[in-house]
Short mmCIF file of C-alpha atoms in Angstrom, two decimals:
data_model
loop_
_atom_site.label_atom_id
_atom_site.label_comp_id
_atom_site.label_asym_id
_atom_site.label_seq_id
_atom_site.Cartn_x
_atom_site.Cartn_y
_atom_site.Cartn_z
CA MET A 1 52.54 9.24 47.03
CA ARG A 2 54.71 12.45 48.10
CA ARG A 3 57.74 11.15 47.75
CA THR A 4 61.27 12.70 47.94
CA SER A 5 64.36 12.02 45.40
CA GLU A 6 66.82 9.49 46.11
CA ILE A 7 69.08 10.51 43.42
CA PRO A 8 72.93 11.18 44.94
CA SER A 9 74.37 13.58 44.23
CA GLU A 10 76.54 12.09 42.10
CA SER A 11 73.99 10.63 39.87
CA PHE A 12 72.66 13.78 39.96
CA ASP A 13 75.36 15.64 38.35
CA HIS A 14 75.77 13.25 35.58
CA ILE A 15 71.97 13.64 34.63
CA LEU A 16 73.46 18.10 34.37
CA ALA A 17 76.30 16.29 32.87
CA TRP A 18 74.03 14.97 30.19
CA LEU A 19 71.03 18.03 29.93
CA ASN A 20 74.18 19.99 28.90
CA PRO A 21 78.44 20.24 29.73
CA ASP A 22 78.03 24.07 31.38
CA ARG A 23 76.91 23.21 34.15
CA ASP A 24 74.89 27.21 34.56
CA LYS A 25 73.11 25.13 30.87
CA ALA A 26 71.93 22.05 32.73
CA ALA A 27 70.12 23.99 35.57
CA ALA A 28 68.06 25.73 33.27
CA LEU A 29 67.63 22.36 31.37
CA TYR A 30 66.74 20.42 34.26
CA LEU A 31 64.23 23.03 36.34
CA ASP A 32 62.55 23.62 32.85
CA LEU A 33 62.34 19.34 32.04
CA ARG A 34 61.32 19.18 35.66
CA ARG A 35 58.09 21.82 35.83
CA SER A 36 57.51 20.23 32.37
CA LEU A 37 57.69 16.32 33.41
CA VAL A 38 55.07 18.49 36.14
CA LYS A 39 52.30 19.40 33.69
CA ILE A 40 52.63 15.55 31.86
CA PHE A 41 51.63 14.06 34.83
CA ALA A 42 49.03 17.12 35.15
CA TRP A 43 47.10 16.43 32.48
CA ASN A 44 47.40 12.82 32.73
CA ARG A 45 44.69 12.64 35.39
CA CYS A 46 48.10 11.87 37.27
CA GLY A 47 47.20 12.22 41.73
CA ASP A 48 50.94 13.48 42.45
CA PRO A 49 53.19 14.70 39.53
CA GLU A 50 55.48 15.99 41.20
CA GLY A 51 56.29 12.12 43.22
CA LEU A 52 55.98 11.02 40.00
CA THR A 53 58.37 13.43 38.45
CA ASP A 54 60.91 12.59 41.05
CA GLU A 55 60.71 8.90 40.50
CA THR A 56 60.85 9.74 36.53
CA PHE A 57 64.57 11.69 37.50
CA ASP A 58 65.13 8.54 39.82
CA ARG A 59 64.87 5.77 36.69
CA VAL A 60 67.11 7.34 35.14
CA ALA A 61 69.64 8.41 37.52
CA ARG A 62 70.18 4.91 37.50
CA GLN A 63 71.08 3.78 34.50
CA VAL A 64 72.49 7.77 33.69
CA ASP A 65 76.12 6.32 33.40
CA TYR A 66 75.18 3.79 30.49
CA LEU A 67 73.24 6.51 28.53
CA ILE A 68 75.48 8.95 28.58
CA ASN A 69 77.31 6.52 26.36
CA THR A 70 75.17 5.28 24.21
CA PHE A 71 71.24 7.44 24.00
CA GLU A 72 72.05 9.40 20.17
CA GLY A 73 68.96 12.71 20.86
CA ASN A 74 67.42 14.66 22.83
CA PRO A 75 68.04 13.41 26.63
CA ASN A 76 64.29 14.72 27.71
CA LEU A 77 63.48 12.21 24.91
CA PHE A 78 64.12 9.65 27.01
CA PHE A 79 62.61 11.59 30.48
CA TYR A 80 59.27 11.10 28.70
CA GLY A 81 59.45 8.08 27.43
CA VAL A 82 60.54 6.68 31.34
CA ALA A 83 57.39 9.50 31.98
CA ARG A 84 55.16 7.93 30.31
CA ASN A 85 55.64 4.20 31.33
CA LEU A 86 54.73 5.53 35.00
CA ILE A 87 51.80 6.82 33.39
CA LYS A 88 50.96 3.72 32.13
CA GLU A 89 51.81 1.61 35.65
CA HIS A 90 50.05 4.41 37.62
CA GLN A 91 46.93 4.32 35.31
CA LYS A 92 46.34 0.07 35.32
CA LYS A 93 46.60 1.04 39.55
CA ALA A 94 43.85 3.20 39.53
CA LYS A 95 42.06 1.14 37.52
CA SER A 96 42.27 -1.93 39.70
CA TYR A 97 42.21 -0.26 43.10
CA ILE A 98 38.70 0.78 42.01
CA SER A 99 37.97 -3.19 39.80
CA ILE A 100 39.49 -4.17 43.56
CA ASP A 101 36.67 -1.61 45.94
CA ASP A 102 33.95 -0.81 42.92
CA VAL A 103 35.02 2.97 44.52
CA ASP A 104 35.94 6.13 42.07
CA VAL A 105 39.81 5.82 43.38
CA PRO A 106 40.95 9.43 41.05
CA ALA A 107 44.29 9.47 42.54
CA GLU A 108 46.49 9.84 45.70
CA ALA A 109 44.85 13.27 46.32
CA PRO A 110 47.09 15.04 50.06
CA GLN A 111 44.59 15.89 51.35
CA LEU A 112 46.38 18.99 53.09
CA ILE A 113 47.35 20.71 49.85
CA ASP A 114 42.79 20.58 49.52
CA ASP A 115 43.33 22.18 53.27
CA GLU A 116 44.55 25.46 53.20
CA ASP A 117 42.84 28.32 53.50
CA ASP A 118 42.67 31.64 51.45
CA ASP A 119 44.75 33.70 54.47
CA MET A 120 47.35 31.43 54.19
CA ARG A 121 47.76 31.29 50.69
CA GLU A 122 46.83 35.67 50.05
CA GLU A 123 49.75 35.12 52.91
CA CYS A 124 52.65 32.85 51.09
CA LEU A 125 51.55 35.26 47.91
CA ARG A 126 52.66 38.16 49.49
CA ASP A 127 55.75 37.04 51.25
CA CYS A 128 56.91 35.13 47.45
CA LEU A 129 55.78 38.90 45.02
CA LYS A 130 57.95 40.39 48.01
CA GLU A 131 61.06 37.71 46.54
CA LEU A 132 60.72 39.26 43.21
CA THR A 133 62.91 42.61 42.41
CA ARG A 134 60.38 45.84 42.42
CA ASP A 135 60.14 45.51 38.33
CA LYS A 136 58.62 41.93 38.22
CA ARG A 137 56.68 42.28 40.61
CA ASP A 138 54.55 45.77 39.81
CA LEU A 139 54.30 44.74 36.06
CA ILE A 140 52.51 40.91 37.13
CA LEU A 141 50.40 42.62 39.16
CA ALA A 142 49.98 45.57 36.22
CA TYR A 143 49.61 41.87 34.49
CA TYR A 144 46.79 40.97 35.72
CA ALA A 145 45.13 44.10 37.10
CA LYS A 146 41.97 43.29 34.92
CA GLU A 147 39.89 41.28 33.18
CA LYS A 148 37.86 39.80 29.86
CA GLN A 149 38.21 43.78 27.50
CA PRO A 150 39.88 46.23 29.40
CA LYS A 151 42.65 43.18 29.91
CA ILE A 152 43.72 43.10 26.36
CA GLU A 153 43.77 46.98 25.94
CA ASP A 154 45.78 47.21 29.09
CA ARG A 155 48.71 44.40 28.26
CA ALA A 156 48.67 46.29 24.30
CA ARG A 157 49.57 48.96 26.88
CA LEU A 158 51.22 47.90 29.28
CA ALA A 159 53.97 46.03 26.57
CA GLN A 160 54.45 49.10 24.78
CA GLN A 161 55.48 50.38 27.97
CA ILE A 162 58.27 48.05 28.51
CA GLY A 163 59.57 47.90 24.72
CA VAL A 164 58.98 44.90 23.80
CA SER A 165 55.22 42.51 21.62
CA ILE A 166 52.51 41.62 22.97
CA GLU A 167 53.89 37.57 22.55
CA THR A 168 57.09 38.63 24.36
CA LEU A 169 54.99 40.06 26.56
CA ARG A 170 53.57 37.06 27.58
CA VAL A 171 56.13 34.13 27.44
CA ARG A 172 58.10 36.75 30.39
CA MET A 173 55.03 36.93 32.19
CA CYS A 174 54.26 32.63 32.43
CA ARG A 175 57.45 32.73 33.85
CA ILE A 176 57.33 35.22 36.26
CA ARG A 177 53.90 33.42 37.15
CA ALA A 178 55.40 30.14 36.98
CA SER A 179 58.05 30.40 39.14
CA LEU A 180 55.90 32.84 41.41
CA GLU A 181 53.37 29.15 41.40
CA GLU A 182 56.27 27.45 42.80
CA CYS A 183 57.39 29.11 45.69
CA ILE A 184 53.25 29.43 46.93
CA VAL A 185 53.37 25.58 46.35
CA ARG A 186 56.68 24.56 47.83
CA ARG A 187 55.70 28.05 50.90
CA LEU A 188 52.60 26.33 50.98
CA LYS A 189 53.38 22.58 51.63
CA HIS A 190 56.42 24.42 54.07
CA ARG A 191 53.62 25.29 56.19
CA ALA A 192 51.88 22.47 56.47
CA ARG A 193 54.65 20.12 57.34
CA ARG A 194 55.46 23.25 60.40
CA ASN A 195 51.57 22.62 60.87
CA ALA A 196 51.42 18.69 60.85
CA THR A 197 54.51 18.43 63.64
CA ASP A 198 52.19 21.23 65.73
CA MET B 1 78.04 -0.17 21.96
CA GLN B 2 74.61 -0.49 20.90
CA ARG B 3 73.25 2.75 20.49
CA ILE B 4 70.20 4.11 21.96
CA GLU B 5 67.56 6.08 19.72
CA SER B 6 65.30 8.64 21.04
CA ASN B 7 63.11 7.01 19.73
CA PHE B 8 63.21 3.87 19.85
CA ILE B 9 61.77 4.26 23.53
CA VAL B 10 58.86 6.94 22.67
CA LYS B 11 58.18 5.09 19.36
CA GLY B 12 57.97 7.96 16.09
CA THR B 13 60.94 9.86 14.66
CA ARG B 14 62.03 13.24 15.58
CA GLU B 15 61.64 13.86 11.31
CA ASN B 16 58.58 13.27 11.52
CA ASP B 17 57.95 16.17 15.14
CA LYS B 18 59.79 18.29 13.16
CA MET B 19 57.23 17.73 10.61
CA ASN B 20 54.01 17.86 12.85
CA GLU B 21 55.53 20.48 14.61
CA GLU B 22 54.02 23.36 12.83
CA SER B 23 50.53 21.36 12.69
CA VAL B 24 50.70 22.21 16.50
CA THR B 25 48.19 25.94 16.41
CA ASP B 26 47.09 28.07 18.53
CA THR B 27 43.42 26.00 18.82
CA LEU B 28 45.19 22.52 18.54
CA ALA B 29 46.56 22.82 21.70
CA ARG B 30 43.80 24.37 23.53
CA ARG B 31 42.33 21.36 22.50
CA PHE B 32 44.67 19.05 23.94
CA LEU B 33 44.69 20.33 26.89
CA LEU B 34 41.21 20.20 27.60
CA GLY B 35 40.96 16.44 26.40
CA GLU B 36 39.69 16.70 23.18
CA VAL B 37 42.56 14.98 21.43
CA ASP B 38 42.97 11.54 20.98
CA ASP B 39 45.82 8.65 22.70
CA PHE B 40 48.05 8.97 19.73
CA GLU B 41 47.49 12.67 18.60
CA ARG B 42 47.91 13.57 22.62
CA LYS B 43 51.56 11.74 22.81
CA ARG B 44 52.84 13.42 19.68
CA ILE B 45 52.21 16.63 21.56
CA GLU B 46 53.73 15.84 25.03
CA ARG B 47 56.68 14.48 22.29
CA LEU B 48 57.59 18.05 21.53
CA PHE B 49 55.71 20.19 24.39
CA ILE B 50 59.15 18.05 26.64
CA SER B 51 61.59 17.94 23.06
CA GLU B 52 60.74 21.53 21.64
CA PRO B 53 60.96 24.74 23.47
CA GLU B 54 58.72 27.16 21.09
CA ILE B 55 55.90 24.32 21.77
CA ASN B 56 56.69 24.13 24.79
CA THR B 57 55.40 28.33 25.33
CA LYS B 58 52.79 27.53 23.22
CA ILE B 59 51.35 25.14 24.95
CA LEU B 60 51.82 27.13 28.52
CA LEU B 61 50.71 30.28 26.95
CA ALA B 62 47.40 28.50 26.02
CA GLU B 63 47.20 26.97 29.27
CA ASP B 64 47.47 30.54 30.31
CA ASP B 65 45.21 31.75 28.60
CA LEU B 66 42.23 29.29 28.78
CA ILE B 67 43.24 29.59 33.25
CA GLU B 68 42.08 33.01 33.05
CA ASP B 69 39.02 32.46 30.92
CA TYR B 70 38.19 30.19 33.47
CA LEU B 71 38.68 32.05 36.04
CA GLU B 72 36.53 35.05 34.61
CA ASN B 73 33.92 32.49 33.47
CA SER B 74 34.21 33.02 29.26
CA LEU B 75 34.31 30.06 28.41
CA THR B 76 31.23 27.74 27.69
CA PRO B 77 29.44 25.50 29.62
CA SER B 78 30.78 22.40 27.49
CA ASP B 79 34.39 23.68 27.48
CA ARG B 80 33.97 24.70 31.19
CA ASP B 81 33.05 20.88 31.67
CA LYS B 82 35.57 19.82 30.11
CA PHE B 83 38.43 22.13 32.10
CA LEU B 84 37.26 21.37 35.42
CA GLY B 85 38.13 17.51 34.53
CA GLN B 86 41.71 17.95 33.49
CA TYR B 87 42.04 20.61 36.13
CA GLY B 88 39.35 20.68 38.56
CA TYR B 89 41.23 16.24 39.12
CA THR B 90 44.35 16.40 40.86
CA ALA B 91 44.72 18.58 44.00
CA ALA B 92 47.64 19.48 43.36
CA GLU B 93 45.54 21.15 39.87
CA ARG B 94 43.04 22.79 41.69
CA GLN B 95 45.05 23.86 44.14
CA LYS B 96 47.20 25.46 41.17
CA LEU B 97 44.25 27.16 40.28
CA ARG B 98 43.43 28.79 43.34
CA ILE B 99 46.17 30.07 43.38
CA ALA B 100 45.90 32.02 39.96
CA LYS B 101 42.53 33.34 41.62
CA SER B 102 44.88 33.65 44.38
CA ILE B 103 46.98 35.87 41.79
CA LYS B 104 44.77 37.68 39.73
CA GLU B 105 42.19 38.72 42.82
CA TYR B 106 45.18 40.79 44.85
CA ALA B 107 46.46 42.11 41.18
CA ALA B 108 42.92 43.56 40.63
CA ALA B 109 42.95 44.53 44.31
CA GLU B 110 46.81 46.38 43.58
CA ALA B 111 45.00 48.51 41.23
CA ARG B 112 41.56 49.38 41.94
CA LEU B 113 43.44 50.76 45.54
CA THR B 114 45.77 52.80 43.99
CA GLN B 115 42.89 53.78 41.30
CA THR B 116 41.06 54.86 44.76
CA ALA B 117 43.62 56.49 45.92
CA PRO B 118 45.19 58.73 43.63
CA ALA B 119 46.56 61.78 45.76
CA ILE B 120 47.88 59.76 47.81
CA ALA B 121 50.24 58.25 45.00
CA THR B 122 50.33 61.71 43.80
CA TRP B 123 51.58 62.18 47.41
CA ARG B 124 53.96 59.74 47.68
CA THR B 125 55.46 60.63 43.60
CA PHE B 126 56.05 63.87 44.80
CA LEU B 127 57.36 63.27 47.81
CA ALA B 128 59.64 61.00 45.91
CA SER B 129 61.00 62.82 44.06
CA LEU B 130 62.10 65.33 46.51
CA ARG B 131 63.38 63.10 48.03
CA GLN B 132 65.02 62.14 44.76
CA ARG B 133 66.07 65.72 44.24
CA ARG B 134 67.67 66.42 47.44
CA MET B 135 69.53 69.38 46.65
CA LEU B 136 66.10 70.92 45.86
CA PHE B 137 64.07 69.13 49.13
CA ILE B 138 67.26 70.30 51.74
CA PRO B 139 66.27 74.26 50.85
CA ILE B 140 62.93 73.57 50.68
CA ALA B 141 62.88 71.88 54.29
CA ALA B 142 64.65 75.18 55.22
CA VAL B 143 62.51 77.77 53.97
CA LEU B 144 59.05 75.35 54.88
CA THR B 145 60.87 74.33 58.68
CA LEU B 146 62.44 78.04 59.20
CA SER B 147 58.62 79.18 58.43
CA VAL B 148 56.84 77.63 60.52
CA LEU B 149 59.52 78.88 63.90
CA LEU B 150 58.61 82.50 62.41
CA ALA B 151 54.84 81.62 62.91
CA ALA B 152 55.09 80.24 65.95
CA ALA B 153 56.85 82.91 67.23
CA TRP B 154 54.43 85.99 66.13
CA LEU B 155 51.64 83.59 67.58
CA VAL B 156 53.70 83.80 70.61
CA GLN B 157 54.64 87.01 70.09
CA LEU B 158 50.70 88.50 69.83
CA ASN B 159 48.92 85.94 72.06
CA LEU B 160 51.69 86.88 75.34
CA LYS B 161 50.62 91.29 74.00
CA LYS B 162 47.22 90.47 73.92
CA ALA B 163 47.79 89.16 77.49
CA ASP B 164 49.40 92.39 78.74
CA GLU B 165 46.33 94.40 77.05
CA ASN B 166 43.89 92.85 79.19
CA ASN B 167 46.14 92.79 82.66
CA ARG B 168 46.75 96.75 81.73
CA ARG B 169 42.58 96.98 81.29
CA LEU B 170 41.84 95.19 84.29
CA VAL B 171 43.57 96.99 85.61
CA ILE B 172 42.14 99.47 85.16
CA GLU B 173 39.24 99.47 85.38
CA ARG B 174 39.50 97.55 89.79
CA GLU B 175 41.32 100.68 90.03
CA LEU B 176 38.02 103.42 87.83
CA ALA B 177 35.29 100.93 89.60
CA GLU B 178 38.02 101.79 93.32
CA LEU B 179 37.66 104.99 92.56
CA ASN B 180 33.64 105.09 91.24
CA ALA B 181 33.13 102.83 94.61
CA ARG B 182 32.44 105.17 97.21
CA PRO B 183 29.89 108.27 96.56
CA GLY B 184 28.92 110.23 99.34
CA ALA B 185 30.05 113.78 99.75
CA PRO B 186 31.31 115.98 96.52
CA GLU B 187 35.11 115.68 97.24
CA ASP B 188 37.21 118.85 97.78
CA PRO B 189 36.85 121.00 94.74
CA SER B 190 40.48 121.59 94.38
CA ARG B 191 41.79 118.86 94.96
CA VAL B 192 38.90 117.21 92.03
CA PRO B 193 37.74 119.61 89.74
CA ALA B 194 34.53 118.35 88.61
CA LEU B 195 33.81 119.38 85.06
CA ILE B 196 30.15 119.27 84.34
CA LEU B 197 28.91 117.97 81.16
CA LEU B 198 26.04 118.52 79.49
CA PRO B 199 23.91 115.71 76.71
CA ILE B 200 24.37 116.11 73.19
CA SER B 201 21.72 115.25 72.23
CA ILE B 202 20.18 119.00 74.47
CA ARG B 203 23.76 120.91 74.27
CA SER B 204 23.78 124.34 72.43
CA VAL B 205 25.75 124.84 70.22
CA GLY B 206 29.34 126.32 71.32
CA PRO B 207 32.58 125.34 72.66
CA GLN B 208 33.80 121.96 73.24
CA THR B 209 33.99 121.23 77.36
CA GLU B 210 37.25 121.35 77.79
CA MET B 211 40.27 120.04 80.79
CA LYS B 212 43.26 121.17 80.90
CA ARG B 213 45.71 118.61 83.41
CA ARG B 214 47.28 119.21 85.99
CA ALA B 215 50.95 117.75 87.24
CA ASP B 216 49.24 118.29 90.94
CA ILE B 217 45.42 117.32 90.23
CA PRO B 218 45.31 112.85 90.73
CA VAL B 219 41.49 113.12 90.29
CA VAL B 220 38.92 114.24 88.04
CA GLN B 221 34.75 114.47 88.76
CA LEU B 222 32.91 114.54 85.49
CA ASP B 223 29.59 115.55 86.33
CA LEU B 224 26.98 114.15 83.16
CA LEU B 225 24.28 115.78 83.56
CA SER B 226 21.00 113.70 83.01
CA ASN B 227 17.49 114.62 80.95
CA GLN B 228 16.03 111.23 81.73
CA LYS B 229 13.01 110.51 84.09
CA ASP B 230 13.56 106.86 84.81
CA LYS B 231 15.74 106.42 87.41
CA TYR B 232 17.61 102.77 87.18
CA ARG B 233 19.13 100.71 89.56
CA SER B 234 22.73 101.73 88.62
CA TYR B 235 24.14 102.85 85.36
CA GLN B 236 26.93 102.03 83.06
CA ALA B 237 29.64 104.34 81.73
CA VAL B 238 31.92 104.21 79.00
CA VAL B 239 35.38 106.84 78.02
CA ARG B 240 36.59 107.16 74.47
CA ARG B 241 38.97 108.71 72.86
CA VAL B 242 38.21 108.96 69.74
CA GLY B 243 40.44 108.01 67.26
CA THR B 244 42.03 105.24 69.05
CA ASN B 245 41.08 102.24 70.61
CA ASP B 246 41.83 103.22 74.76
CA HIS B 247 38.24 102.73 76.55
CA PHE B 248 37.45 102.36 80.13
CA LYS B 249 34.55 100.91 81.39
CA ILE B 250 33.10 101.73 84.74
CA SER B 251 29.97 100.09 85.81
CA GLY B 252 28.06 100.66 89.00
CA LEU B 253 27.09 104.26 89.20
CA GLN B 254 24.67 105.58 90.95
CA MET B 255 22.43 108.81 90.49
CA GLU B 256 22.78 111.22 92.63
CA ASN B 257 20.42 114.93 92.21
CA GLY B 258 21.61 118.12 92.35
CA PRO B 259 21.37 121.59 92.08
CA LYS B 260 21.52 121.76 88.33
CA GLY B 261 19.10 118.46 88.67
CA ASN B 262 19.58 114.75 88.18
CA PHE B 263 23.83 112.84 87.28
CA ILE B 264 25.82 110.26 86.85
CA ARG B 265 29.41 111.15 89.08
CA VAL B 266 32.25 109.61 87.53
CA LYS B 267 35.97 110.18 88.79
CA LEU B 268 38.81 109.82 86.44
CA PRO B 269 42.65 109.33 87.51
CA ILE B 270 44.27 111.43 85.83
CA HIS B 271 47.21 109.78 84.04
CA LEU B 272 45.08 107.83 81.84
CA LEU B 273 43.37 111.20 80.54
CA GLN B 274 46.41 112.45 77.31
CA ASP B 275 45.91 114.90 75.59
CA GLY B 276 42.52 114.87 73.12
CA PHE B 277 38.71 114.51 71.47
CA TYR B 278 36.80 111.93 74.80
CA GLN B 279 33.45 110.75 73.90
CA VAL B 280 31.41 109.67 76.72
CA VAL B 281 28.54 106.78 77.45
CA LEU B 282 25.90 106.43 80.22
CA SER B 283 23.86 103.93 79.56
CA PRO B 284 21.87 101.85 82.47
CA ASP B 285 23.71 98.38 83.54
CA SER B 286 19.67 97.00 82.75
CA GLU B 287 19.84 98.90 79.21
CA PRO B 288 22.10 100.11 77.97
CA SER B 289 20.68 100.78 74.47
CA ALA B 290 19.25 103.68 76.65
CA ASN B 291 22.24 105.86 76.43
CA GLU B 292 23.34 109.37 76.41
CA GLU B 293 26.24 110.84 75.03
CA TYR B 294 28.74 113.42 76.59
CA SER B 295 32.26 115.64 74.77
CA PHE B 296 35.32 116.73 76.32
CA THR B 297 38.52 117.47 75.20
CA VAL B 298 42.08 117.39 77.46
CA SER B 299 44.68 119.85 76.71
CA GLU B 300 48.20 120.46 78.94
#
């Protein structure tokens, strides 16, 4: 089930401070950690990775004051530990549903997400591309323009053009695509909510 | 105060993770993403994923490759099933797949558009370069604008000249039509002198018939003797000053019979005649090809 994070702003500040004393660096680390947790929940077939990520942060927020003073090591690993517990809980819950109802309940799948149409998605994609800088937009469109063998040759040429290695280009594209994907998901959710209230 | 160690929660030490870091190869990352590793290996890779930026990047890149392979239909049937087992399981993952597909399709469509419209792109580049070089753009634009204005003015002038010429010709032809509309009795020779012309085809070699212009004689008459046996309802005469474009056409002329035989009378206002050599082509209105030619000169 989708849920909204209930972290009080003070606790959120403490989480950031725990991740890194520099607030800008902490904000970047927070976003990376959040994306990683969403991925881990998805890889473990949890129906609502975003919601479970919120829940992870909520649980950590409740003990962050204590953790700042006592925990040693990479804070991300503590978050991972909490996420693992949630995955276990989620899997137990799914199993118990199967045994009771004798039906296949994979996860909480928000229907709205499956209901979006191609036009709406493309509109959101266009809007999100406009939010990128021109360089980034041109780069990502050039990067994904071809398939198979022409794709490999094209990307090598692209890397040469901008003076980076293919690996660096791949990393850069991975980040741009991730932010583009997040923008599209955000816009689609916003539209779905608006449609639901209309 | 009791210290909480990260390995207390997630099991396994960070030293062990460091040791195992090297073992996360591209192949292993791909197997992990397809759900082919056991639970222990899965947790080890997840821990590295969340705590080691390099491993994180490596796995994300492997995932990008895997998604692209799926969208390009490059996975083996077995890998495709495993992929869908992982990435088609939740609505959120399915949505991300659709978004990745949309991005690729959009990029491919944009590339096709650019390829099919190279001329447009070239023009855009050209115009963009002109915009960037305003110093060059402004004089070129000024010259182009001036050229267009001059061409337009020339066209207007040309049309006005043509219209004037047409009007002048219409006035002359109306005057000629009125002058020649009334055959009837011969004019007084002192007022309208007649010039008898033989067709060139039968004229003997001799001096050219000459007409002197005089200020007191407003009209001259040409008697065009005809040798044709057939008689037509009406005739037309085209009078042309040789070496110029000046020519007048008089239609509706009638064949008359005189002491020297059949002839066509053509009256011309003297103000239309200038010094020079004139040619007259006479033909039936209904059969312009059956013509006879005459000539004369005009002088002061």
